[in-house]
Short mmCIF file of C-alpha atoms in Angstrom, two decimals:
data_model
loop_
_atom_site.label_atom_id
_atom_site.label_comp_id
_atom_site.label_asym_id
_atom_site.label_seq_id
_atom_site.Cartn_x
_atom_site.Cartn_y
_atom_site.Cartn_z
CA UNK A 1 32.36 39.25 28.22
CA UNK A 2 31.31 42.27 30.27
CA UNK A 3 32.70 42.67 33.76
CA UNK A 4 29.20 43.05 35.21
CA UNK A 5 28.32 39.60 33.84
CA UNK A 6 31.06 37.76 35.69
CA UNK A 7 28.88 36.23 38.38
CA UNK A 8 27.76 36.72 41.99
CA UNK A 9 28.74 35.29 45.34
CA UNK A 10 27.10 32.04 46.50
CA UNK A 11 26.98 30.40 49.92
CA UNK A 12 29.83 28.08 48.99
CA UNK A 13 32.00 30.94 47.75
CA UNK A 14 32.71 29.09 44.47
CA UNK A 15 31.09 31.76 42.33
CA UNK A 16 33.16 34.57 43.77
CA UNK A 17 36.35 32.59 43.13
CA UNK A 18 35.26 32.06 39.54
CA UNK A 19 34.38 35.76 39.30
CA UNK A 20 37.79 36.85 40.54
CA UNK A 21 39.57 34.50 38.14
CA UNK A 22 37.45 35.62 35.20
CA UNK A 23 37.84 39.28 36.12
CA UNK A 24 41.60 38.80 36.17
CA UNK A 25 41.44 37.23 32.71
CA UNK A 26 39.33 40.10 31.37
CA UNK A 27 41.66 42.70 32.83
CA UNK A 28 44.67 40.93 31.32
CA UNK A 29 42.96 40.90 27.91
CA UNK A 30 42.18 44.62 28.24
CA UNK A 31 45.77 45.37 29.26
CA UNK A 32 47.11 43.45 26.26
CA UNK A 33 44.63 45.18 23.97
CA UNK A 34 45.71 48.63 25.16
CA UNK A 35 49.38 47.70 24.82
CA UNK A 36 48.99 46.66 21.20
CA UNK A 37 46.91 49.75 20.39
CA UNK A 38 49.91 51.86 21.40
CA UNK A 39 52.35 50.11 19.05
CA UNK A 40 53.58 51.56 15.77
CA UNK A 41 52.83 49.82 12.45
CA UNK A 42 55.37 47.19 11.51
CA UNK A 43 56.18 46.35 15.13
CA UNK A 44 55.90 42.79 16.43
CA UNK A 45 52.87 42.78 18.73
CA UNK A 46 52.91 39.21 19.96
CA UNK A 47 55.15 36.15 19.78
CA UNK A 48 53.05 33.72 17.79
CA UNK A 49 49.32 33.92 17.13
CA UNK A 50 47.27 36.34 19.21
CA UNK A 51 44.16 34.86 20.87
CA UNK A 52 40.85 35.78 19.23
CA UNK A 53 39.48 37.62 22.27
CA UNK A 54 42.18 40.24 21.78
CA UNK A 55 42.84 40.02 18.04
CA UNK A 56 39.27 40.59 16.90
CA UNK A 57 39.11 44.18 18.12
CA UNK A 58 42.42 45.11 16.53
CA UNK A 59 40.95 45.32 13.03
CA UNK A 60 39.38 48.77 12.89
CA UNK A 61 39.21 52.16 11.19
CA UNK A 62 41.35 54.89 12.70
CA UNK A 63 41.31 58.67 12.22
CA UNK A 64 42.81 59.43 8.82
CA UNK A 65 43.18 63.13 9.63
CA UNK A 66 45.84 62.18 12.18
CA UNK A 67 47.81 60.51 9.37
CA UNK A 68 47.62 63.51 7.01
CA UNK A 69 51.02 64.94 8.02
CA UNK A 70 52.61 61.58 7.07
CA UNK A 71 50.95 61.26 3.67
CA UNK A 72 50.49 64.86 2.48
CA UNK A 73 52.54 65.44 -0.64
CA UNK A 74 53.61 61.79 -0.81
CA UNK A 75 50.87 59.21 -1.33
CA UNK A 76 48.16 61.85 -0.95
CA UNK A 77 48.07 65.04 -3.00
CA UNK A 78 45.34 67.60 -3.42
CA UNK A 79 43.48 66.53 -6.56
CA UNK A 80 40.05 66.71 -8.22
CA UNK A 81 39.44 62.95 -8.06
CA UNK A 82 39.91 61.72 -4.49
CA UNK A 83 39.16 63.66 -1.32
CA UNK A 84 40.64 62.73 2.04
CA UNK A 85 37.09 62.00 3.21
CA UNK A 86 36.82 59.32 0.50
CA UNK A 87 39.57 57.35 2.23
CA UNK A 88 39.75 55.21 5.36
CA UNK A 89 42.81 54.55 7.51
CA UNK A 90 42.76 50.95 8.74
CA UNK A 91 44.75 49.33 11.52
CA UNK A 92 45.03 45.56 11.34
CA UNK A 93 47.12 42.63 12.46
CA UNK A 94 49.05 40.33 10.17
CA UNK A 95 50.76 36.99 10.63
CA UNK A 96 54.42 37.46 9.78
CA UNK A 97 56.66 35.14 7.79
CA UNK A 98 58.37 34.31 11.09
CA UNK A 99 55.11 33.12 12.67
CA UNK A 100 54.66 36.16 14.90
CA UNK A 101 51.90 38.77 15.01
CA UNK A 102 52.56 42.29 13.71
CA UNK A 103 50.69 45.58 13.62
CA UNK A 104 49.71 46.60 10.10
CA UNK A 105 48.17 49.67 8.50
CA UNK A 106 46.52 50.46 5.19
CA UNK A 107 44.59 53.27 3.51
CA UNK A 108 41.70 52.24 1.26
CA UNK A 109 38.56 53.79 -0.20
CA UNK A 110 35.60 54.06 2.15
CA UNK A 111 33.66 51.87 -0.30
CA UNK A 112 35.84 48.82 0.35
CA UNK A 113 36.95 49.31 3.96
CA UNK A 114 34.58 46.69 5.38
CA UNK A 115 35.63 44.17 2.72
CA UNK A 116 39.30 44.77 3.46
CA UNK A 117 38.87 44.53 7.23
CA UNK A 118 36.99 41.25 6.83
CA UNK A 119 39.49 39.80 4.35
CA UNK A 120 42.57 40.59 6.42
CA UNK A 121 40.94 39.36 9.59
CA UNK A 122 40.22 36.07 7.83
CA UNK A 123 43.79 35.93 6.56
CA UNK A 124 45.10 36.49 10.08
CA UNK A 125 42.80 33.89 11.63
CA UNK A 126 44.07 31.39 9.06
CA UNK A 127 47.69 32.35 9.75
CA UNK A 128 48.21 33.55 6.19
CA UNK A 129 51.82 34.84 6.00
CA UNK A 130 52.41 38.48 5.12
CA UNK A 131 55.86 40.01 5.39
CA UNK A 132 55.08 43.69 5.82
CA UNK A 133 52.07 46.03 5.88
CA UNK A 134 52.82 49.75 6.23
CA UNK A 135 51.84 52.80 4.21
CA UNK A 136 53.73 53.33 0.97
CA UNK A 137 54.78 56.68 2.43
CA UNK A 138 57.39 54.75 4.44
CA UNK A 139 59.07 54.30 1.04
CA UNK A 140 58.61 57.94 -0.02
CA UNK A 141 55.63 56.87 -2.12
CA UNK A 142 57.93 54.89 -4.43
CA UNK A 143 56.02 51.84 -5.63
CA UNK A 144 59.13 49.94 -6.69
CA UNK A 145 60.77 50.37 -3.29
CA UNK A 146 57.61 49.27 -1.50
CA UNK A 147 57.35 46.16 -3.69
CA UNK A 148 61.03 45.31 -3.22
CA UNK A 149 60.40 45.32 0.53
CA UNK A 150 57.49 42.92 -0.07
CA UNK A 151 55.18 45.50 1.47
CA UNK A 152 51.44 44.89 1.27
CA UNK A 153 49.71 48.22 0.57
CA UNK A 154 46.78 49.92 -1.12
CA UNK A 155 46.33 53.68 -1.58
CA UNK A 156 48.91 55.67 -3.53
CA UNK A 157 47.89 58.56 -5.76
CA UNK A 158 49.84 57.75 -8.90
CA UNK A 159 49.49 56.87 -12.56
CA UNK A 160 49.83 53.42 -14.07
CA UNK A 161 53.46 52.78 -15.01
CA UNK A 162 54.11 53.89 -18.58
CA UNK A 163 50.87 55.86 -18.94
CA UNK A 164 49.10 59.01 -17.80
CA UNK A 165 46.06 57.10 -16.57
CA UNK A 166 45.41 57.01 -12.84
CA UNK A 167 45.88 53.65 -11.18
CA UNK A 168 43.04 52.21 -9.11
CA UNK A 169 45.47 52.60 -6.21
CA UNK A 170 44.88 56.34 -6.62
CA UNK A 171 41.28 55.83 -5.56
CA UNK A 172 42.15 53.39 -2.79
CA UNK A 173 40.28 50.68 -4.69
CA UNK A 174 43.20 48.26 -5.12
CA UNK A 175 45.37 46.18 -2.79
CA UNK A 176 48.80 44.68 -3.55
CA UNK A 177 49.62 41.61 -1.45
CA UNK A 178 53.11 40.15 -0.92
CA UNK A 179 54.32 41.83 -4.15
CA UNK A 180 57.87 40.48 -4.18
CA UNK A 181 56.60 36.93 -4.61
CA UNK A 182 53.70 37.98 -6.82
CA UNK A 183 55.13 40.45 -9.31
CA UNK A 184 53.71 42.48 -12.14
CA UNK A 185 54.84 40.69 -15.31
CA UNK A 186 54.79 41.97 -18.88
CA UNK A 187 56.10 40.15 -21.93
CA UNK A 188 58.32 42.28 -24.16
CA UNK A 189 59.99 40.69 -27.21
CA UNK A 190 59.72 37.26 -25.64
CA UNK A 191 61.24 38.32 -22.32
CA UNK A 192 59.51 38.88 -19.00
CA UNK A 193 59.74 42.36 -17.52
CA UNK A 194 59.01 42.25 -13.78
CA UNK A 195 58.11 44.74 -11.13
CA UNK A 196 59.73 44.66 -8.67
CA UNK A 197 62.85 44.07 -10.73
CA UNK A 198 64.30 41.46 -8.37
CA UNK A 199 61.28 39.16 -8.71
CA UNK A 200 62.22 37.40 -11.94
CA UNK A 201 62.42 34.05 -10.12
CA UNK A 202 58.70 34.33 -9.37
CA UNK A 203 57.50 35.26 -12.86
CA UNK A 204 57.03 31.62 -13.92
CA UNK A 205 53.80 30.66 -12.20
CA UNK A 206 54.08 27.00 -13.18
CA UNK A 207 56.73 26.69 -10.45
CA UNK A 208 55.88 25.98 -6.84
CA UNK A 209 57.19 28.35 -4.19
CA UNK A 210 56.07 29.86 -0.91
CA UNK A 211 53.70 32.84 -0.80
CA UNK A 212 52.49 32.33 -4.37
CA UNK A 213 49.01 33.66 -5.12
CA UNK A 214 46.97 31.55 -7.53
CA UNK A 215 43.34 30.42 -7.86
CA UNK A 216 43.78 27.98 -4.98
CA UNK A 217 45.17 30.60 -2.62
CA UNK A 218 43.06 31.78 0.33
CA UNK A 219 43.66 35.45 -0.48
CA UNK A 220 42.44 34.92 -4.04
CA UNK A 221 39.32 33.19 -2.76
CA UNK A 222 38.51 35.87 -0.18
CA UNK A 223 39.08 38.81 -2.51
CA UNK A 224 37.16 37.36 -5.44
CA UNK A 225 34.28 36.32 -3.19
CA UNK A 226 34.08 39.97 -2.13
CA UNK A 227 33.83 41.08 -5.77
CA UNK A 228 37.46 42.00 -6.45
CA UNK A 229 39.22 41.26 -9.73
CA UNK A 230 42.64 39.60 -9.62
CA UNK A 231 45.43 40.99 -11.79
CA UNK A 232 46.73 37.48 -12.32
CA UNK A 233 43.74 36.77 -14.56
CA UNK A 234 44.40 39.68 -16.92
CA UNK A 235 45.39 38.93 -20.51
CA UNK A 236 47.79 41.61 -21.74
CA UNK A 237 49.81 41.75 -18.52
CA UNK A 238 49.81 39.79 -15.29
CA UNK A 239 49.76 41.50 -11.91
CA UNK A 240 49.78 38.62 -9.45
CA UNK A 241 49.92 40.82 -6.33
CA UNK A 242 46.96 42.98 -7.35
CA UNK A 243 43.28 42.89 -6.36
CA UNK A 244 40.95 45.70 -7.36
CA UNK A 245 37.29 46.60 -7.20
CA UNK A 246 35.40 48.94 -9.51
#
């Protein structure tokens, strides 16, 4: 609602009372919006679920050049494959495991930024629980450490574990969601090898537990509807946290 649309005074004075009340509401929304904009990623922004009139505008693309000092030489390295201009720095909200609203951040490829903004806004509106959402640089670019912290992330210029092939995360074309509960699982000599290492209890997907991604999960539905492939449907290995787009 625009302030100039709030109404005009009538003979009874009722309209001006309504205008003053609505103006106060708008100003309060703007004040809350500005407050949350100033918060650092990972910080609790609101106790509970943030009303839509404020939350909707808090899913947006920021200026990635301002983040370069944080990521240079860690998740981002000068390379012939991905330029900084190919990437988008996103600020979003997420609904924490404790039921509160947090400020999140993510770097993705420009090609999927609108998909990702839409998906995570839908997840927030449906109170989909996410434990953490900060850049992998907060963990010195170490994928294992980020996963152990159950950190939801995307861009990280690195190779696939055990190979010299670049991961789709290197291009910002993949997102890992709640990785501790949705590990990468590989069968070796009849045993399950998990990443992160502490996630063995979540390797058996026939079990029921909180935060499990499967074909009935909202995140799975939103990502696949947007044309992403889920790592949980792969044959040779399973990567239940992983969604990627070609």
